[in-house]
CSV table of C-alpha atoms and ligand atoms in Angstrom, one decimal:
chain,number,residue,atom,x,y,z
R,1,MET,CA,-0.2,-0.2,0.2
R,2,ARG,CA,1.6,3.3,-0.7
R,3,VAL,CA,0.7,5.4,2.8
R,4,LEU,CA,1.7,8.5,3.4
R,5,VAL,CA,2.5,9.6,7.2
R,6,THR,CA,2.1,12.5,9.3
R,7,GLY,CA,4.4,13.4,11.6
R,8,GLY,CA,6.4,9.7,10.8
R,9,ALA,CA,9.4,12.3,11.6
R,10,GLY,CA,8.0,12.3,15.3
R,11,TYR,CA,7.9,9.8,18.6
R,12,ILE,CA,5.2,7.9,17.2
R,13,GLY,CA,5.3,8.4,13.7
R,14,SER,CA,9.2,7.1,13.0
R,15,VAL,CA,8.6,3.6,14.5
R,16,SER,CA,5.2,3.1,12.7
R,17,VAL,CA,6.8,4.2,9.7
R,18,GLU,CA,9.8,1.7,11.0
R,19,LEU,CA,7.6,-1.3,10.8
R,20,LEU,CA,5.3,-0.4,7.7
R,21,VAL,CA,8.3,-0.7,5.8
R,22,GLU,CA,8.7,-3.7,6.9
R,23,ALA,CA,5.9,-4.8,5.6
R,24,GLY,CA,6.6,-3.8,3.0
R,25,HIS,CA,4.5,-1.1,2.2
R,26,GLU,CA,5.7,2.1,0.5
R,27,VAL,CA,6.3,5.1,2.9
R,28,THR,CA,6.1,9.3,2.0
R,29,VAL,CA,6.3,10.3,4.9
R,30,LEU,CA,5.5,14.6,5.6
R,31,ASP,CA,6.7,16.5,9.1
R,32,ASP,CA,7.7,20.1,9.0
R,33,LEU,CA,10.4,18.9,11.7
R,34,SER,CA,9.3,21.4,14.0
R,35,THR,CA,9.3,18.7,16.8
R,36,GLY,CA,10.3,15.8,14.2
R,37,HIS,CA,13.9,14.6,13.3
R,38,ARG,CA,14.7,14.1,9.8
R,39,GLY,CA,17.5,11.3,11.2
R,40,ALA,CA,14.3,9.7,12.6
R,41,VAL,CA,12.9,8.8,9.3
R,42,SER,CA,13.8,5.4,8.3
R,43,ALA,CA,15.9,6.0,4.8
R,44,ARG,CA,13.6,3.2,3.5
R,45,ALA,CA,10.7,6.2,3.4
R,46,LYS,CA,10.7,9.0,1.8
R,47,LEU,CA,10.4,12.4,3.5
R,48,GLU,CA,8.9,15.7,2.3
R,49,VAL,CA,9.2,18.6,4.7
R,50,GLY,CA,5.7,20.7,5.1
R,51,THR,CA,3.0,21.3,6.5
R,52,TYR,CA,-0.5,18.6,5.9
R,53,GLY,CA,-2.0,22.3,6.8
R,54,ASP,CA,-1.8,23.0,3.4
R,55,THR,CA,-4.4,21.9,1.7
R,56,ALA,CA,-3.1,22.4,-2.4
R,57,ALA,CA,0.3,21.5,-1.0
R,58,VAL,CA,-1.2,18.1,0.5
R,59,THR,CA,-3.1,17.9,-2.6
R,60,THR,CA,0.1,18.0,-5.6
R,61,LEU,CA,1.3,15.8,-2.8
R,62,LEU,CA,-1.1,13.4,-2.4
R,63,GLU,CA,-1.6,12.7,-6.5
R,64,LYS,CA,2.4,12.9,-6.8
R,65,ASN,CA,3.4,9.8,-5.0
R,66,ARG,CA,-1.0,8.3,-6.0
R,67,ILE,CA,-1.7,8.1,-2.0
R,68,GLU,CA,-4.0,5.6,-1.1
R,69,ALA,CA,-4.2,5.2,2.5
R,70,ILE,CA,-3.1,8.6,5.4
R,71,LEU,CA,-1.5,8.0,9.2
R,72,HIS,CA,-2.7,11.4,10.9
R,73,CYS,CA,-0.3,11.3,13.5
R,74,ALA,CA,1.0,15.3,12.9
R,75,ALA,CA,0.0,16.8,16.2
R,76,LYS,CA,0.8,19.6,18.3
R,77,SER,CA,0.0,16.8,21.6
R,78,ILE,CA,2.0,18.4,25.7
R,79,VAL,CA,-0.7,19.3,27.6
R,80,GLY,CA,0.7,21.3,29.5
R,81,GLU,CA,1.4,23.6,26.7
R,82,SER,CA,-1.9,23.4,24.9
R,83,MET,CA,-3.3,24.8,28.3
R,84,THR,CA,-1.7,28.2,28.3
R,85,ASP,CA,-1.7,28.4,24.4
R,86,PRO,CA,-4.3,27.2,23.2
R,87,GLY,CA,-4.7,29.3,19.9
R,88,LYS,CA,-1.7,27.2,18.7
R,89,TYR,CA,-3.5,23.9,19.7
R,90,PHE,CA,-6.5,24.9,17.2
R,91,ARG,CA,-4.5,26.6,14.8
R,92,GLU,CA,-2.7,23.5,14.1
R,93,ASN,CA,-4.9,21.0,15.2
R,94,VAL,CA,-7.8,21.9,14.5
R,95,GLY,CA,-7.1,23.5,11.3
R,96,GLY,CA,-4.7,21.5,10.4
R,97,GLY,CA,-6.8,18.6,9.7
R,98,VAL,CA,-9.0,20.2,8.1
R,99,ALA,CA,-6.9,21.1,5.4
R,100,LEU,CA,-5.9,17.3,5.2
R,101,LEU,CA,-9.0,16.4,4.8
R,102,GLU,CA,-9.8,18.5,2.2
R,103,ALA,CA,-7.0,17.4,0.7
R,104,MET,CA,-9.0,13.7,0.5
R,105,ARG,CA,-11.9,14.9,-0.5
R,106,ALA,CA,-10.1,17.0,-3.4
R,107,THR,CA,-8.1,13.8,-4.3
R,108,LYS,CA,-10.3,11.3,-3.3
R,109,VAL,CA,-7.8,9.0,-1.1
R,110,ARG,CA,-10.9,7.9,1.3
R,111,ARG,CA,-8.6,6.0,4.0
R,112,ILE,CA,-7.1,7.8,7.1
R,113,VAL,CA,-6.5,6.1,10.5
R,114,PHE,CA,-6.1,8.7,12.7
R,115,SER,CA,-4.4,9.6,15.9
R,116,SER,CA,-6.5,10.9,18.7
R,117,THR,CA,-5.9,10.8,22.8
R,118,ALA,CA,-7.6,9.5,25.7
R,119,ALA,CA,-7.0,12.9,26.8
R,120,THR,CA,-10.7,13.2,25.0
R,121,TYR,CA,-12.1,11.5,27.7
R,122,GLY,CA,-11.3,14.2,30.6
R,123,MET,CA,-12.3,12.6,33.9
R,124,PRO,CA,-14.3,9.8,32.9
R,125,GLU,CA,-16.8,8.2,35.3
R,126,ARG,CA,-15.6,4.7,35.0
R,127,THR,CA,-12.7,2.5,35.4
R,128,PRO,CA,-11.0,1.0,32.9
R,129,ILE,CA,-12.7,3.4,29.8
R,130,VAL,CA,-14.6,2.3,27.2
R,131,GLU,CA,-15.4,3.9,23.6
R,132,ALA,CA,-19.1,5.0,24.5
R,133,ASP,CA,-18.0,7.2,27.3
R,134,PRO,CA,-18.6,10.2,26.7
R,135,VAL,CA,-15.9,12.8,25.6
R,136,ARG,CA,-15.6,15.5,27.9
R,137,PRO,CA,-11.8,16.7,27.3
R,138,ILE,CA,-11.1,18.9,30.5
R,139,ASN,CA,-7.2,20.3,28.3
R,140,ALA,CA,-7.3,22.0,25.1
R,141,TYR,CA,-5.0,20.0,23.1
R,142,GLY,CA,-8.0,17.3,24.0
R,143,GLU,CA,-10.2,19.3,22.8
R,144,THR,CA,-8.9,19.8,19.7
R,145,LYS,CA,-8.7,15.6,19.5
R,146,ARG,CA,-12.2,15.5,19.6
R,147,ILE,CA,-13.1,18.3,17.0
R,148,VAL,CA,-11.1,16.2,14.4
R,149,GLU,CA,-12.9,12.6,15.1
R,150,SER,CA,-16.0,15.3,15.1
R,151,ALA,CA,-15.2,16.4,11.5
R,152,ILE,CA,-14.2,13.3,10.4
R,153,GLY,CA,-16.9,11.3,11.9
R,154,TRP,CA,-19.4,14.7,9.0
R,155,TYR,CA,-17.1,13.7,6.2
R,156,CYS,CA,-17.7,9.6,6.8
R,157,ARG,CA,-21.1,10.5,6.3
R,158,ALA,CA,-20.9,12.8,3.6
R,159,TYR,CA,-17.7,11.4,1.4
R,160,GLY,CA,-18.3,8.0,3.0
R,161,LEU,CA,-14.0,8.4,4.0
R,162,ARG,CA,-13.1,4.5,5.3
R,163,SER,CA,-11.4,6.0,9.3
R,164,VAL,CA,-10.5,4.2,11.7
R,165,ILE,CA,-9.1,6.6,14.5
R,166,LEU,CA,-7.5,5.2,17.7
R,167,ARG,CA,-7.4,6.7,20.8
R,168,TYR,CA,-4.0,6.7,22.7
R,169,PHE,CA,-3.0,6.0,26.3
R,170,ASN,CA,-0.2,7.1,27.4
R,171,VAL,CA,2.8,5.8,25.2
R,172,ALA,CA,5.9,4.4,26.3
R,173,GLY,CA,9.9,2.6,25.1
R,174,ALA,CA,11.9,2.5,22.0
R,175,THR,CA,13.0,0.2,19.3
R,176,VAL,CA,16.4,-0.5,19.1
R,177,GLU,CA,16.6,2.4,15.5
R,178,HIS,CA,14.0,4.9,17.1
R,179,GLY,CA,13.3,6.8,20.3
R,180,GLU,CA,11.8,9.0,22.2
R,181,MET,CA,13.6,12.6,21.8
R,182,HIS,CA,11.7,15.8,22.4
R,183,VAL,CA,13.0,19.3,23.7
R,184,PRO,CA,11.7,20.1,26.7
R,185,GLU,CA,11.0,16.7,27.9
R,186,THR,CA,7.3,17.0,29.2
R,187,HIS,CA,6.5,12.8,29.8
R,188,LEU,CA,7.1,10.7,32.6
R,189,ILE,CA,8.7,8.4,31.6
R,190,PRO,CA,11.6,10.1,29.2
R,191,ALA,CA,11.3,13.1,31.3
R,192,LEU,CA,13.1,10.6,34.2
R,193,LEU,CA,14.4,8.9,32.0
R,194,GLU,CA,16.7,12.7,31.2
R,195,ALA,CA,17.2,13.1,35.1
R,196,VAL,CA,18.9,9.4,35.9
R,197,ALA,CA,21.5,10.0,33.1
R,198,GLU,CA,22.1,13.8,34.2
R,199,GLY,CA,21.8,12.9,37.2
R,200,ARG,CA,19.5,16.2,38.6
R,201,GLN,CA,16.0,16.1,40.6
R,202,ALA,CA,12.9,14.5,38.5
R,203,THR,CA,9.6,16.9,39.7
R,204,ILE,CA,6.3,14.7,39.8
R,205,PHE,CA,3.5,17.1,39.5
R,206,GLY,CA,0.9,16.6,41.7
R,207,ASP,CA,0.4,14.2,44.9
R,208,ASP,CA,-3.5,15.2,46.4
R,209,TYR,CA,-5.3,13.6,43.9
R,210,PRO,CA,-7.7,10.8,44.8
R,211,THR,CA,-5.3,7.7,44.1
R,212,PRO,CA,-4.3,5.4,46.6
R,213,ASP,CA,-0.3,7.4,47.0
R,214,GLY,CA,-1.6,11.0,46.0
R,215,THR,CA,0.0,10.8,42.1
R,216,CYS,CA,-2.0,10.9,39.0
R,217,ILE,CA,-2.5,7.0,37.3
R,218,ARG,CA,-1.7,6.1,33.7
R,219,ASP,CA,-1.9,3.2,31.4
R,220,TYR,CA,1.2,2.8,29.0
R,221,ILE,CA,1.4,1.4,25.6
R,222,HIS,CA,4.9,0.0,24.4
R,223,VAL,CA,5.2,1.8,21.3
R,224,GLU,CA,6.0,-1.2,18.6
R,225,ASP,CA,2.3,-2.7,20.0
R,226,LEU,CA,0.9,1.4,18.8
R,227,ALA,CA,2.4,0.1,15.6
R,228,LEU,CA,1.4,-2.5,15.0
R,229,ALA,CA,-1.5,-1.9,15.9
R,230,HIS,CA,-2.1,0.6,13.2
R,231,LEU,CA,-0.9,-1.0,10.7
R,232,LYS,CA,-4.3,-3.5,11.8
R,233,ALA,CA,-6.0,-0.1,11.2
R,234,LEU,CA,-4.4,0.3,8.0
R,235,GLU,CA,-6.0,-3.0,7.5
R,236,ALA,CA,-9.3,-2.4,8.2
R,237,THR,CA,-10.1,1.4,6.3
R,238,ALA,CA,-9.5,-1.4,3.0
R,239,HIS,CA,-12.9,-0.6,0.7
R,240,ASN,CA,-14.2,-4.5,1.6
R,241,ASP,CA,-13.5,-4.4,4.7
R,242,LYS,CA,-17.2,-4.3,6.7
R,243,ARG,CA,-15.4,-2.8,9.8
R,244,THR,CA,-15.6,0.6,8.1
R,245,GLY,CA,-19.1,0.5,6.6
R,246,PRO,CA,-20.6,-0.5,3.6
R,247,SER,CA,-17.9,-0.1,0.3
R,248,SER,CA,-20.1,2.6,-0.7
R,249,GLY,CA,-22.4,5.1,0.5
R,250,PRO,CA,-22.3,7.2,4.1
R,251,THR,CA,-19.1,5.7,6.7
R,252,GLU,CA,-18.9,5.5,10.4
R,253,ALA,CA,-15.8,5.2,11.6
R,254,LEU,CA,-14.4,2.5,13.9
R,255,ILE,CA,-12.7,4.6,17.2
R,256,CYS,CA,-10.7,1.7,19.3
R,257,ASN,CA,-8.6,2.6,22.5
R,258,LEU,CA,-4.9,1.7,22.9
R,259,GLY,CA,-3.8,1.0,26.1
R,260,ASN,CA,-3.1,-2.2,28.4
R,261,GLY,CA,-5.2,-2.0,30.7
R,262,LYS,CA,-3.7,-1.7,34.0
R,263,GLY,CA,-2.9,1.5,35.2
R,264,PHE,CA,0.7,2.7,37.0
R,265,SER,CA,0.8,6.4,39.0
R,266,ASN,CA,3.5,8.3,39.1
R,267,ARG,CA,5.7,7.1,42.0
R,268,GLN,CA,5.1,3.6,40.5
R,269,VAL,CA,6.6,5.1,37.3
R,270,VAL,CA,9.7,6.5,39.3
R,271,ARG,CA,10.3,3.7,40.9
R,272,ALA,CA,9.8,1.3,37.5
R,273,VAL,CA,12.7,3.9,36.5
R,274,GLU,CA,14.9,2.7,39.3
R,275,ALA,CA,14.9,-0.5,38.6
R,276,ALA,CA,15.5,-0.4,35.2
R,277,THR,CA,18.7,1.9,35.9
R,278,GLY,CA,19.9,0.6,38.3
R,279,ARG,CA,19.9,4.0,39.9
R,280,SER,CA,18.4,6.2,42.5
R,281,LEU,CA,15.9,9.2,41.4
R,282,GLY,CA,16.1,12.2,43.5
R,283,VAL,CA,12.0,13.6,43.2
R,284,LYS,CA,10.7,16.5,44.2
R,285,ILE,CA,6.7,16.9,44.2
R,286,GLY,CA,5.2,20.3,42.7
R,287,PRO,CA,2.3,21.6,41.8
R,288,ARG,CA,-0.5,20.1,39.7
R,289,ARG,CA,0.1,21.1,36.0
R,290,PRO,CA,-3.1,22.2,34.5
R,291,GLY,CA,-5.7,19.8,32.7
R,292,ASP,CA,-3.9,16.5,34.4
R,293,PRO,CA,-6.9,13.8,34.7
R,294,PRO,CA,-5.9,11.3,38.1
R,295,ILE,CA,-6.5,8.1,36.5
R,296,LEU,CA,-6.3,7.3,32.5
R,297,VAL,CA,-7.1,3.8,31.9
R,298,ALA,CA,-8.3,2.3,29.4
R,299,SER,CA,-10.1,-1.5,28.5
R,300,ALA,CA,-8.3,-2.2,25.3
R,301,ASP,CA,-11.5,-5.5,24.2
R,302,LYS,CA,-12.7,-3.7,21.6
R,303,ALA,CA,-8.9,-3.4,19.7
R,304,ASN,CA,-8.6,-6.7,20.2
R,305,GLU,CA,-11.6,-7.9,19.5
R,306,VAL,CA,-12.8,-5.5,16.2
R,307,LEU,CA,-9.1,-5.0,15.2
R,308,GLY,CA,-7.3,-8.7,16.3
R,309,TRP,CA,-4.5,-6.5,18.3
R,310,LYS,CA,-3.0,-7.2,22.0
R,311,PRO,CA,-0.2,-5.4,23.7
R,312,ARG,CA,2.6,-7.7,23.3
R,313,LEU,CA,4.6,-5.8,24.8
R,314,GLY,CA,2.7,-4.7,28.2
R,315,SER,CA,5.1,-4.0,30.8
R,316,LEU,CA,6.7,-1.0,32.4
R,317,ASP,CA,9.1,-3.0,32.9
R,318,GLU,CA,9.6,-3.3,28.7
R,319,MET,CA,9.0,0.6,28.3
R,320,ILE,CA,11.4,1.5,30.5
R,321,GLY,CA,13.8,-0.7,29.5
R,322,SER,CA,13.3,-0.2,26.1
R,323,ALA,CA,13.8,3.1,26.6
R,324,TRP,CA,17.0,3.3,28.3
R,325,ALA,CA,18.6,1.5,26.0
R,326,TRP,CA,18.2,3.7,23.7
R,327,LYS,CA,18.7,7.0,25.1
R,328,GLN,CA,22.1,5.1,26.0
R,329,SER,CA,23.3,4.2,22.4
R,330,HIS,CA,22.2,7.2,21.7
R,331,PRO,CA,23.4,10.0,23.6
R,332,SER,CA,22.4,13.1,21.8
R,333,GLY,CA,19.2,11.2,20.3
R,334,TYR,CA,18.9,12.1,17.0
R,335,ARG,CA,21.6,14.6,16.7
U,401,UFG,N1,4.7,13.5,35.2
U,401,UFG,C1,5.1,14.3,35.9
U,401,UFG,N2,6.3,15.1,35.6
U,401,UFG,C2,7.0,15.3,34.6
U,401,UFG,C3,5.9,14.8,33.6
U,401,UFG,C4,4.9,14.1,34.3
U,401,UFG,O1,4.7,14.0,37.4
U,401,UFG,O2,8.4,15.2,35.2
U,401,UFG,C5,2.9,13.4,35.3
U,401,UFG,C6,2.3,14.1,34.2
U,401,UFG,O3,1.4,14.9,34.9
U,401,UFG,C7,0.9,13.0,34.9
U,401,UFG,C8,1.4,12.0,34.2
U,401,UFG,O4,3.1,12.7,34.6
U,401,UFG,O5,0.5,12.9,35.6
U,401,UFG,C9,1.5,11.8,32.7
U,401,UFG,O6,2.2,13.2,31.8
U,401,UFG,P1,2.8,12.8,30.4
U,401,UFG,O7,3.1,13.8,30.1
U,401,UFG,O8,3.8,11.8,30.9
U,401,UFG,O9,1.5,12.2,29.6
U,401,UFG,P2,0.0,12.8,29.8
U,401,UFG,O10,-0.5,11.8,30.6
U,401,UFG,O11,-0.2,13.8,29.9
U,401,UFG,O12,-0.5,13.1,28.3
U,401,UFG,C10,0.3,12.0,27.7
U,401,UFG,C11,-0.3,12.3,25.7
U,401,UFG,C12,-1.4,12.4,25.3
U,401,UFG,C13,-2.2,12.1,25.5
U,401,UFG,C14,-2.5,11.4,27.3
U,401,UFG,C15,-3.0,10.0,27.3
U,401,UFG,O13,1.0,13.3,25.8
U,401,UFG,O14,-0.9,12.8,24.2
U,401,UFG,O15,-1.2,10.3,27.8
U,401,UFG,O16,-2.4,9.3,27.9
U,401,UFG,F1,-3.1,12.3,25.3
């Protein structure tokens, strides 16, 4: 299949590209390199540097590369930043997302897998969260993803898009070739590993949440498992695949959570990082970070039943161990 991966130079995108090319797909990456890295793009994929928010340019790109399906990973995705600079998130994620859908409409590219997020659920009423639960984001990032999900839904009804929306929980870990590198690093596991490597203190944002140890609880999923889910989701968007609707007329997006169904508190993650690295970590407790829900844990039953996907690298040790190994083999990241 000829696939366009937006954000293919980013953390999740680069691992997805690695697995797509390994599976024999022809991959074009579209990335503006604002947070992604040129060096993260597999040598077997073609890199186009640019934005997905320019309908005319994307239309040309889709035609030129005869793209059959899109994996839309690109987005601004930092919860804290979305609370202080929401405009950037609405402009990029929502404005850009609609521009991309318009390019699909213009070129009749109908297949899309969209990277959405557990942040769409906001403060869940129950745990684990199922896909039919209400989506009421409590941060601007989650809200922008909810809006793009909704736009995809309307394009499905109007133009018969074949789409899978994947709501990721907390992604961690690395392959041998690709790992996580953000500047600055805001995600818990890589931030803790950075603190370990640099011998400095890490901060836990809040220990007064309504959880057993007072710190937030998240459901972690290995990035390689996530990439495998993308491959399965892309298959489900095939023209004759009933999971994404009838082969003509209006369709409906298939929405699946991607998580492990198990939650770990921030304190438990700190202990797991100490165990995996064999070093102790000085941790101080800081104030809560705006926009953080106390608990986000997925039910991944639907992804299992409908996509035939199950996390294979589900232990925190595997995720942290692989992230630490990548960090040690790439001391300067992709630089
Ligand atoms: N945290 C700290 N210290 C840090 C960094 C993070 O205590 O230095 C805490 C956060 O406050 C939160 C938890 O660790 O309680 C996880 O935070 P991350 O920033 O690692 O991840 P988020 O849960 O905020 O967000 C991630 C993705 C989102 C996705 C969400 C789904 O970045 O895109 O998971 O659960 F929506």
